mmCIF file of C-alpha atoms in Angstrom:
data_model
loop_
_atom_site.group_PDB
_atom_site.id
_atom_site.type_symbol
_atom_site.label_atom_id
_atom_site.label_comp_id
_atom_site.label_asym_id
_atom_site.label_seq_id
_atom_site.Cartn_x
_atom_site.Cartn_y
_atom_site.Cartn_z
ATOM 1 C CA MET A 459 -7.298 3.027 15.562
ATOM 2 C CA GLY A 460 -3.748 2.322 16.584
ATOM 3 C CA LYS A 461 -2.925 0.051 13.770
ATOM 4 C CA LEU A 462 -2.417 1.227 10.097
ATOM 5 C CA ARG A 463 -4.558 -0.956 8.084
ATOM 6 C CA HIS A 464 -3.408 -4.013 5.922
ATOM 7 C CA GLY A 465 -3.335 -1.737 2.902
ATOM 8 C CA VAL A 466 -0.576 0.188 1.628
ATOM 9 C CA VAL A 467 0.889 3.530 2.588
ATOM 10 C CA ALA A 468 2.875 4.847 -0.261
ATOM 11 C CA VAL A 469 5.460 7.528 -0.079
ATOM 12 C CA VAL A 470 6.244 8.891 -3.379
ATOM 13 C CA VAL A 471 9.580 10.692 -3.660
ATOM 14 C CA LEU A 472 9.891 12.443 -6.986
ATOM 15 C CA ALA A 473 12.340 14.957 -8.227
ATOM 16 C CA SER A 474 11.510 16.841 -11.338
ATOM 17 C CA GLY A 475 11.171 14.271 -13.987
ATOM 18 C CA VAL A 476 9.538 12.892 -17.120
ATOM 19 C CA VAL A 477 8.494 9.326 -17.884
ATOM 20 C CA ALA A 478 9.166 8.199 -21.510
ATOM 21 C CA ALA A 479 5.990 8.304 -23.679
ATOM 22 C CA GLY A 480 4.365 4.748 -24.124
ATOM 23 C CA ALA A 481 6.360 3.360 -21.098
ATOM 24 C CA ALA A 482 3.230 2.576 -18.973
ATOM 25 C CA GLN A 483 0.440 0.345 -20.608
ATOM 26 C CA ALA A 484 -3.206 0.830 -19.583
ATOM 27 C CA ALA A 485 -4.546 -1.566 -17.113
ATOM 28 C CA PRO A 486 -6.851 -4.294 -18.325
ATOM 29 C CA ALA A 487 -10.625 -3.572 -17.880
ATOM 30 C CA ARG A 488 -11.911 -5.050 -14.688
ATOM 31 C CA PRO A 489 -15.679 -4.999 -13.843
ATOM 32 C CA ASP A 490 -15.051 -5.660 -10.133
ATOM 33 C CA GLY A 491 -12.680 -4.306 -7.617
ATOM 34 C CA VAL A 492 -11.075 -6.248 -4.825
ATOM 35 C CA GLY A 493 -13.913 -5.350 -2.495
ATOM 36 C CA ARG A 494 -16.549 -6.956 -4.616
ATOM 37 C CA ILE A 495 -14.586 -10.128 -5.233
ATOM 38 C CA THR A 496 -13.668 -10.723 -1.577
ATOM 39 C CA ASP A 497 -17.342 -10.140 -0.701
ATOM 40 C CA ARG A 498 -18.224 -12.882 -2.940
ATOM 41 C CA VAL A 499 -15.547 -15.119 -1.370
ATOM 42 C CA ALA A 500 -16.903 -14.203 2.066
ATOM 43 C CA HIS A 501 -20.444 -15.278 1.095
ATOM 44 C CA ALA A 502 -19.211 -18.601 -0.408
ATOM 45 C CA LEU A 503 -17.224 -19.313 2.753
ATOM 46 C CA ALA A 504 -20.197 -18.602 4.900
ATOM 47 C CA VAL A 505 -22.368 -20.881 2.972
ATOM 48 C CA GLU A 506 -19.784 -23.694 3.246
ATOM 49 C CA LEU A 507 -19.647 -23.197 6.937
ATOM 50 C CA GLY A 508 -23.410 -23.472 7.243
ATOM 51 C CA GLU A 509 -23.467 -26.690 5.218
ATOM 52 C CA SER A 510 -20.469 -28.341 6.907
ATOM 53 C CA GLY A 511 -21.642 -27.554 10.445
ATOM 54 C CA ALA A 512 -17.916 -27.072 11.420
ATOM 55 C CA ARG A 513 -16.464 -24.395 13.429
ATOM 56 C CA PRO A 514 -12.776 -24.118 12.529
ATOM 57 C CA ALA A 515 -10.354 -22.522 14.634
ATOM 58 C CA LEU A 516 -8.312 -19.663 13.147
ATOM 59 C CA GLY A 517 -5.819 -17.461 14.770
ATOM 60 C CA THR A 518 -5.432 -13.814 14.169
ATOM 61 C CA ALA A 519 -2.713 -14.228 11.746
ATOM 62 C CA ALA A 520 -3.968 -14.224 8.014
ATOM 63 C CA ALA A 521 -4.236 -17.674 6.465
ATOM 64 C CA ASP A 522 -5.233 -19.354 3.211
ATOM 65 C CA PRO A 523 -9.086 -19.150 3.024
ATOM 66 C CA ARG A 524 -8.985 -22.860 2.122
ATOM 67 C CA VAL A 525 -8.803 -23.413 5.868
ATOM 68 C CA LEU A 526 -12.494 -22.629 5.886
ATOM 69 C CA ASP A 527 -13.339 -25.015 3.104
ATOM 70 C CA ARG A 528 -14.128 -27.838 5.274
ATOM 71 C CA ARG A 529 -15.114 -30.159 2.543
ATOM 72 C CA GLY A 530 -12.821 -29.111 -0.160
ATOM 73 C CA ARG A 531 -15.475 -27.987 -2.469
ATOM 74 C CA LEU A 532 -14.570 -24.484 -3.107
ATOM 75 C CA ALA A 533 -11.165 -24.824 -4.801
ATOM 76 C CA PRO A 534 -12.515 -23.625 -8.209
ATOM 77 C CA THR A 535 -14.316 -20.771 -6.662
ATOM 78 C CA LEU A 536 -11.214 -19.618 -4.749
ATOM 79 C CA ALA A 537 -8.947 -20.054 -7.672
ATOM 80 C CA ALA A 538 -11.122 -17.980 -9.893
ATOM 81 C CA ALA A 539 -11.566 -15.265 -7.277
ATOM 82 C CA ASN A 540 -7.764 -15.265 -6.764
ATOM 83 C CA ALA A 541 -7.241 -14.614 -10.488
ATOM 84 C CA ASP A 542 -9.679 -11.920 -10.397
ATOM 85 C CA VAL A 543 -7.973 -10.217 -7.521
ATOM 86 C CA VAL A 544 -4.584 -10.465 -9.350
ATOM 87 C CA THR A 545 -6.273 -8.774 -12.387
ATOM 88 C CA ALA A 546 -7.956 -6.195 -10.212
ATOM 89 C CA LYS A 547 -4.539 -5.326 -8.710
ATOM 90 C CA GLY A 548 -2.989 -4.920 -12.107
ATOM 91 C CA LEU A 549 -0.420 -7.672 -11.581
ATOM 92 C CA PRO A 550 0.904 -10.515 -13.889
ATOM 93 C CA ALA A 551 -1.636 -13.330 -14.283
ATOM 94 C CA GLY A 552 -0.658 -16.185 -11.997
ATOM 95 C CA SER A 553 1.811 -14.180 -10.085
ATOM 96 C CA ALA A 554 0.557 -15.064 -6.552
ATOM 97 C CA ASP A 555 -2.133 -16.397 -4.220
ATOM 98 C CA LEU A 556 -3.321 -13.178 -2.679
ATOM 99 C CA LEU A 557 -6.491 -14.043 -0.947
ATOM 100 C CA ARG A 558 -6.272 -14.429 2.888
ATOM 101 C CA VAL A 559 -8.734 -14.849 5.777
ATOM 102 C CA ARG A 560 -8.021 -13.692 9.291
ATOM 103 C CA LEU A 561 -9.869 -13.233 12.685
ATOM 104 C CA GLY A 562 -11.200 -9.524 12.769
ATOM 105 C CA ASP A 563 -9.918 -8.940 16.151
ATOM 106 C CA ALA A 564 -7.724 -10.771 18.576
ATOM 107 C CA GLY A 565 -10.335 -10.567 21.489
ATOM 108 C CA MET A 566 -12.614 -12.740 19.247
ATOM 109 C CA ALA A 567 -10.545 -15.810 19.702
ATOM 110 C CA VAL A 568 -12.175 -16.547 23.030
ATOM 111 C CA ALA A 569 -15.653 -16.701 21.754
ATOM 112 C CA LEU A 570 -14.416 -18.729 18.763
ATOM 113 C CA ARG A 571 -12.985 -21.281 21.055
ATOM 114 C CA ASP A 572 -16.157 -21.308 23.154
ATOM 115 C CA GLY A 573 -18.117 -22.452 20.008
ATOM 116 C CA VAL A 574 -19.774 -19.285 19.064
ATOM 117 C CA ALA A 575 -20.717 -19.369 15.319
ATOM 118 C CA PRO A 576 -18.589 -17.013 13.397
ATOM 119 C CA LEU A 577 -19.629 -14.559 10.732
ATOM 120 C CA VAL A 578 -17.609 -14.144 7.520
ATOM 121 C CA ALA A 579 -17.051 -10.559 5.886
ATOM 122 C CA ALA A 580 -14.979 -8.953 3.346
ATOM 123 C CA ALA A 581 -12.685 -6.080 4.683
ATOM 124 C CA PRO A 582 -14.734 -2.918 3.990
ATOM 125 C CA ASN A 583 -13.284 -0.675 1.318
ATOM 126 C CA ASP A 584 -14.921 2.656 2.356
ATOM 127 C CA ASP A 585 -13.148 4.355 5.369
ATOM 128 C CA GLU A 586 -16.172 6.691 5.741
ATOM 129 C CA ALA A 587 -18.662 3.836 5.976
ATOM 130 C CA THR A 588 -20.423 3.243 9.409
ATOM 131 C CA ARG A 589 -21.752 -0.215 8.396
ATOM 132 C CA PHE A 590 -20.581 -3.191 6.388
ATOM 133 C CA THR A 591 -22.043 -6.555 5.516
ATOM 134 C CA ALA A 592 -21.203 -9.898 7.081
ATOM 135 C CA TYR A 593 -22.707 -13.256 6.446
ATOM 136 C CA GLU A 594 -24.122 -15.865 8.896
ATOM 137 C CA PRO A 595 -22.989 -19.627 8.440
ATOM 138 C CA GLY A 596 -25.315 -20.485 5.566
ATOM 139 C CA GLY A 597 -25.173 -17.141 3.847
ATOM 140 C CA ARG A 598 -27.675 -14.962 5.358
ATOM 141 C CA ALA A 599 -26.366 -11.234 5.277
ATOM 142 C CA VAL A 600 -26.221 -9.222 8.434
ATOM 143 C CA THR A 601 -25.020 -5.665 9.114
ATOM 144 C CA LEU A 602 -22.137 -4.839 11.382
ATOM 145 C CA SER A 603 -20.680 -1.579 12.579
ATOM 146 C CA THR A 604 -17.335 -0.389 11.533
ATOM 147 C CA VAL A 605 -16.810 1.375 14.800
ATOM 148 C CA GLU A 606 -17.964 -1.002 17.537
ATOM 149 C CA VAL A 607 -16.241 -4.503 17.696
ATOM 150 C CA PRO A 608 -18.773 -7.237 17.864
ATOM 151 C CA SER A 609 -18.434 -9.888 20.635
ATOM 152 C CA ARG A 610 -19.160 -12.400 17.950
ATOM 153 C CA PRO A 611 -16.079 -13.558 16.055
ATOM 154 C CA VAL A 612 -15.814 -12.440 12.502
ATOM 155 C CA PHE A 613 -13.618 -14.199 9.787
ATOM 156 C CA VAL A 614 -12.372 -11.182 7.610
ATOM 157 C CA VAL A 615 -11.576 -11.955 3.908
ATOM 158 C CA ASP A 616 -8.581 -9.716 2.754
ATOM 159 C CA ILE A 617 -5.595 -9.923 0.494
ATOM 160 C CA ASP A 618 -1.977 -10.451 1.071
ATOM 161 C CA VAL A 619 -0.934 -6.882 0.900
ATOM 162 C CA PRO A 620 2.831 -7.222 1.425
ATOM 163 C CA THR A 621 3.101 -9.740 -1.548
ATOM 164 C CA ALA A 622 0.898 -7.494 -3.807
ATOM 165 C CA THR A 623 2.942 -4.456 -2.998
ATOM 166 C CA ARG A 624 6.203 -6.175 -3.820
ATOM 167 C CA LEU A 625 4.824 -7.522 -7.218
ATOM 168 C CA GLY A 626 3.215 -4.068 -7.775
ATOM 169 C CA LEU A 627 6.411 -2.283 -7.408
ATOM 170 C CA ASP A 628 7.969 -4.427 -10.077
ATOM 171 C CA VAL A 629 5.091 -3.440 -12.289
ATOM 172 C CA LEU A 630 5.890 0.285 -11.545
ATOM 173 C CA ARG A 631 9.599 -0.298 -12.160
ATOM 174 C CA ARG A 632 8.967 -1.867 -15.665
ATOM 175 C CA ALA A 633 6.348 0.678 -16.623
ATOM 176 C CA THR A 634 8.304 3.826 -15.501
ATOM 177 C CA GLY A 635 11.812 2.577 -16.785
ATOM 178 C CA THR A 636 13.467 2.338 -13.518
ATOM 179 C CA ARG A 637 17.283 2.100 -14.050
ATOM 180 C CA SER A 638 20.056 0.932 -11.803
ATOM 181 C CA ILE A 639 22.162 3.586 -9.911
ATOM 182 C CA GLN A 640 24.204 5.492 -12.446
ATOM 183 C CA SER A 641 26.862 8.205 -12.368
ATOM 184 C CA GLY A 642 25.777 11.730 -12.658
ATOM 185 C CA PRO A 643 26.682 15.379 -11.885
ATOM 186 C CA ILE A 644 26.013 15.043 -7.931
ATOM 187 C CA LYS A 645 28.135 11.905 -7.650
ATOM 188 C CA ALA A 646 31.622 12.355 -6.423
ATOM 189 C CA ALA A 647 34.583 9.873 -6.869
ATOM 190 C CA GLY A 648 34.301 7.032 -4.509
ATOM 191 C CA GLY A 649 30.510 7.189 -3.738
ATOM 192 C CA TYR A 650 27.446 9.372 -3.849
ATOM 193 C CA TRP A 651 25.055 11.331 -1.443
ATOM 194 C CA ALA A 652 21.807 9.818 -0.385
ATOM 195 C CA THR A 653 19.049 10.985 2.056
ATOM 196 C CA GLN A 654 18.470 8.646 5.055
ATOM 197 C CA VAL A 655 15.306 8.380 6.989
ATOM 198 C CA THR A 656 16.344 7.877 10.690
ATOM 199 C CA ARG A 657 12.685 8.269 12.063
ATOM 200 C CA VAL A 658 9.271 8.329 10.545
ATOM 201 C CA ARG A 659 5.773 8.612 12.068
ATOM 202 C CA VAL A 660 2.345 8.628 10.494
ATOM 203 C CA GLY A 661 -0.575 10.280 12.096
ATOM 204 C CA ASP A 662 -3.889 8.744 13.418
ATOM 205 C CA ASN A 663 -5.937 7.623 10.386
ATOM 206 C CA GLN A 664 -8.939 6.572 12.405
ATOM 207 C CA GLU A 665 -9.267 3.190 10.556
ATOM 208 C CA PRO A 666 -12.369 0.930 11.000
ATOM 209 C CA TRP A 667 -11.760 -2.089 13.169
ATOM 210 C CA PRO A 668 -12.017 -4.689 10.380
ATOM 211 C CA LYS A 669 -8.974 -3.153 8.564
ATOM 212 C CA GLY A 670 -5.685 -4.824 9.088
ATOM 213 C CA SER A 671 -2.056 -3.416 9.101
ATOM 214 C CA SER A 672 -0.359 -1.321 6.478
ATOM 215 C CA GLU A 673 2.423 -1.505 4.034
ATOM 216 C CA ILE A 674 4.850 1.334 3.086
ATOM 217 C CA PHE A 675 6.648 1.796 -0.123
ATOM 218 C CA THR A 676 8.570 4.747 -1.707
ATOM 219 C CA LEU A 677 8.908 5.880 -5.294
ATOM 220 C CA ALA A 678 12.183 7.992 -5.863
ATOM 221 C CA GLY A 679 12.557 9.444 -9.184
ATOM 222 C CA GLY A 680 13.355 12.504 -11.358
ATOM 223 C CA PHE A 681 15.452 13.717 -14.275
ATOM 224 C CA GLY A 682 18.573 11.402 -14.588
ATOM 225 C CA PRO A 683 21.787 12.833 -15.718
ATOM 226 C CA ASP A 684 20.959 11.883 -19.294
ATOM 227 C CA GLY A 685 17.709 13.900 -19.099
ATOM 228 C CA LYS A 686 15.563 10.790 -18.958
ATOM 229 C CA ALA A 687 13.278 9.869 -16.002
ATOM 230 C CA THR A 688 14.269 7.295 -13.391
ATOM 231 C CA VAL A 689 12.007 5.974 -10.825
ATOM 232 C CA ASP A 690 13.206 3.900 -7.861
ATOM 233 C CA PRO A 691 10.477 2.104 -5.696
ATOM 234 C CA VAL A 692 11.607 1.076 -2.233
ATOM 235 C CA GLN A 693 9.266 -0.854 0.365
ATOM 236 C CA MET A 694 8.877 0.178 4.007
ATOM 237 C CA PRO A 695 7.277 -3.002 5.468
ATOM 238 C CA TYR A 696 8.130 -1.985 9.115
ATOM 239 C CA LEU A 697 5.681 0.904 9.343
ATOM 240 C CA ASP A 698 2.752 -0.881 10.936
ATOM 241 C CA ASP A 699 1.303 1.312 13.714
ATOM 242 C CA GLU A 700 0.001 5.030 13.533
ATOM 243 C CA ASN A 701 1.296 7.353 15.977
ATOM 244 C CA ARG A 702 4.413 5.304 16.662
ATOM 245 C CA ASP A 703 8.060 6.334 15.811
ATOM 246 C CA TYR A 704 10.054 3.979 13.519
ATOM 247 C CA HIS A 705 13.712 4.257 13.300
ATOM 248 C CA PRO A 706 14.603 2.433 9.967
ATOM 249 C CA ASN A 707 17.868 4.161 8.999
ATOM 250 C CA GLN A 708 16.770 3.551 5.401
ATOM 251 C CA LEU A 709 18.040 5.270 2.299
ATOM 252 C CA LEU A 710 15.066 7.142 0.663
ATOM 253 C CA VAL A 711 16.708 9.280 -2.098
ATOM 254 C CA HIS A 712 19.697 8.366 -4.061
ATOM 255 C CA TRP A 713 20.937 11.619 -5.423
ATOM 256 C CA ASN A 714 23.268 10.257 -8.065
ATOM 257 C CA HIS A 715 19.919 9.418 -9.990
ATOM 258 C CA TYR A 716 19.061 13.215 -10.250
ATOM 259 C CA ARG A 717 20.131 16.078 -12.417
ATOM 260 C CA TYR A 718 18.722 18.743 -9.948
ATOM 261 C CA ASN A 719 19.316 19.017 -6.220
ATOM 262 C CA ALA A 720 15.680 18.742 -5.234
ATOM 263 C CA ALA A 721 12.896 16.311 -4.708
ATOM 264 C CA ASP A 722 9.363 16.240 -3.585
ATOM 265 C CA VAL A 723 7.717 13.689 -1.295
ATOM 266 C CA VAL A 724 4.075 12.563 -1.475
ATOM 267 C CA MET A 725 2.636 10.119 1.022
ATOM 268 C CA MET A 726 -0.278 7.932 -0.137
ATOM 269 C CA GLU A 727 -2.316 5.170 1.447
ATOM 270 C CA ASP A 728 -3.872 2.075 -0.372
ATOM 271 C CA ASP A 729 -6.642 0.137 1.075
ATOM 272 C CA GLY A 730 -6.087 -3.014 -1.172
ATOM 273 C CA ASP A 731 -7.899 -1.893 -4.184
ATOM 274 C CA THR A 732 -4.873 -0.291 -6.005
ATOM 275 C CA ASN A 733 -4.340 -1.356 -9.606
ATOM 276 C CA TYR A 734 -0.597 -0.985 -10.115
ATOM 277 C CA SER A 735 -0.790 -0.855 -13.774
ATOM 278 C CA ALA A 736 -3.350 1.852 -13.577
ATOM 279 C CA LEU A 737 -1.126 3.607 -11.038
ATOM 280 C CA ALA A 738 1.954 3.391 -13.298
ATOM 281 C CA THR A 739 -0.109 4.830 -16.190
ATOM 282 C CA ALA A 740 -1.432 7.778 -14.085
ATOM 283 C CA LEU A 741 1.970 8.628 -12.873
ATOM 284 C CA ALA A 742 3.553 8.418 -16.245
ATOM 285 C CA THR A 743 0.809 10.620 -17.777
ATOM 286 C CA ALA A 744 1.302 13.096 -15.021
ATOM 287 C CA LEU A 745 5.148 13.361 -15.431
ATOM 288 C CA LEU A 746 4.730 13.508 -19.196
ATOM 289 C CA THR A 747 3.376 17.076 -18.625
ATOM 290 C CA ILE A 748 6.502 18.172 -16.678
ATOM 291 C CA VAL A 749 9.184 19.403 -19.224
ATOM 292 C CA ASP A 750 12.816 19.727 -18.222
ATOM 293 C CA GLY A 751 13.246 23.417 -18.782
ATOM 294 C CA GLY A 752 16.548 23.640 -16.970
ATOM 295 C CA ALA A 753 15.075 24.161 -13.419
ATOM 296 C CA TYR A 754 13.384 22.187 -10.718
ATOM 297 C CA THR A 755 9.729 21.993 -11.000
ATOM 298 C CA PRO A 756 7.594 20.642 -8.013
ATOM 299 C CA LEU A 757 5.568 17.605 -8.983
ATOM 300 C CA VAL A 758 3.173 17.207 -6.008
ATOM 301 C CA THR A 759 0.099 19.025 -7.706
ATOM 302 C CA ALA A 760 0.628 17.224 -10.969
ATOM 303 C CA ILE A 761 0.749 13.681 -9.176
ATOM 304 C CA LEU A 762 -2.278 14.296 -7.237
ATOM 305 C CA ASN A 763 -4.383 15.652 -10.019
ATOM 306 C CA ALA A 764 -3.384 12.555 -12.027
ATOM 307 C CA MET A 765 -5.128 10.077 -9.506
ATOM 308 C CA PRO A 766 -8.495 8.991 -10.760
ATOM 309 C CA ALA A 767 -11.371 10.323 -8.789
ATOM 310 C CA SER A 768 -12.287 6.825 -7.507
ATOM 311 C CA TRP A 769 -8.955 6.575 -5.748
ATOM 312 C CA TRP A 770 -9.700 9.351 -3.361
ATOM 313 C CA VAL A 771 -12.591 7.092 -1.913
ATOM 314 C CA ASP A 772 -10.304 4.460 -0.628
ATOM 315 C CA ASP A 773 -7.644 3.505 -3.158
ATOM 316 C CA PRO A 774 -4.923 4.965 -2.555
ATOM 317 C CA ASP A 775 -5.582 7.995 -0.278
ATOM 318 C CA TYR A 776 -3.444 10.953 -0.211
ATOM 319 C CA VAL A 777 -1.891 11.187 3.359
ATOM 320 C CA GLU A 778 1.104 13.751 3.228
ATOM 321 C CA SER A 779 3.505 15.589 1.218
ATOM 322 C CA TRP A 780 6.917 17.076 1.785
ATOM 323 C CA TYR A 781 8.376 19.653 -0.579
ATOM 324 C CA THR A 782 11.934 20.420 -1.880
ATOM 325 C CA LEU A 783 14.235 17.733 -0.153
ATOM 326 C CA THR A 784 17.816 18.439 -1.108
ATOM 327 C CA THR A 785 21.155 16.842 -0.595
ATOM 328 C CA GLN A 786 21.612 19.116 2.452
ATOM 329 C CA THR A 787 18.113 18.489 4.053
ATOM 330 C CA SER A 788 18.688 17.428 7.681
ATOM 331 C CA GLY A 789 16.689 17.105 10.825
ATOM 332 C CA THR A 790 12.813 16.811 11.415
ATOM 333 C CA ILE A 791 10.684 17.650 8.545
ATOM 334 C CA THR A 792 6.895 17.856 9.013
ATOM 335 C CA GLY A 793 4.668 17.360 6.069
ATOM 336 C CA ALA A 794 2.508 20.080 4.484
ATOM 337 C CA ARG A 795 -0.738 18.451 6.069
ATOM 338 C CA GLY A 796 0.888 17.976 9.535
ATOM 339 C CA THR A 797 -0.094 14.265 9.628
ATOM 340 C CA GLY A 798 3.465 12.839 8.879
ATOM 341 C CA VAL A 799 6.853 13.536 10.285
ATOM 342 C CA MET A 800 10.352 12.216 9.150
ATOM 343 C CA ASP A 801 13.817 12.894 10.621
ATOM 344 C CA VAL A 802 16.348 12.734 7.685
ATOM 345 C CA ARG A 803 20.001 13.303 7.143
ATOM 346 C CA PRO A 804 22.519 13.341 4.390
ATOM 347 C CA TYR A 805 24.288 9.997 4.030
ATOM 348 C CA TRP A 806 27.490 9.367 2.108
ATOM 349 C CA VAL A 807 27.340 5.905 0.295
ATOM 350 C CA GLU A 808 30.922 4.743 -0.179
ATOM 351 C CA GLU A 809 32.047 2.589 -3.064
ATOM 352 C CA LEU A 810 33.597 -0.756 -2.140
#
């Protein structure tokens, strides 16, 4: 606890809107999720450590897993695993090297320096699990608690979530037809109104210790002035710790995008297994059921119902929702579940 994991917390901001039919493409089939892939990498690295006899130093910061490939023999294995992770995330082939390895807890550094043989494990995917598998040097499986931090050092195989999020938002932009800021009925001469977040806090999610920090992004969208949907993803990379106030002064909703003076906010969390192509398809399908009948229609229920059942296990989790933001919304707004709080205010964006 105390740190939001190195997954993604997503704030989805959506005014009443529809995504054009056929805009999102179905994600390619993937037999394995990120968890299975990183588990295979963890086992391969543990075998390599056992054969090489080396005890490499590794700080708490995430590093390329090749730092544990002491003899340089795992390059094909790691390259293939990275390609599988990119596919599992629904990202363009060859777009990034996403595999990372880190020390599971800062307190393990002392034991590692003292020569204690490290274990290697994949970051567990299931928040409800009390046990997960790690591997001894040489590859023998052992079981660890997700609650109690072991005294023995553990190298955790994970992914570069900030990079995956940035690339994933590009996938969402393309799939949902995001457009640039345009004129509309709420825009006045010389600028437009936006909603600015001056403070944000996310409640205690009680994460297992092997999890890392989190990544935040927003999707702002709805009916544009032309009656077509617009979705505007925005990253929030600063929101790392749970139960801590952040003061980003970030623009969350650009009201010149919308026909109606109302928006919903849905906060979700991704543990690293999110397929962004599948997410875009699910959102597009949900929004296609919402018809512009000349009045604002809340979208929270439609969005949550669109999420595949498997995503409620660990990928991405529903955290919070806020209903009916308007251009006049100001002050502290607490989410419907009571786990998230934002301070917001209207902000006038002037033309240069």
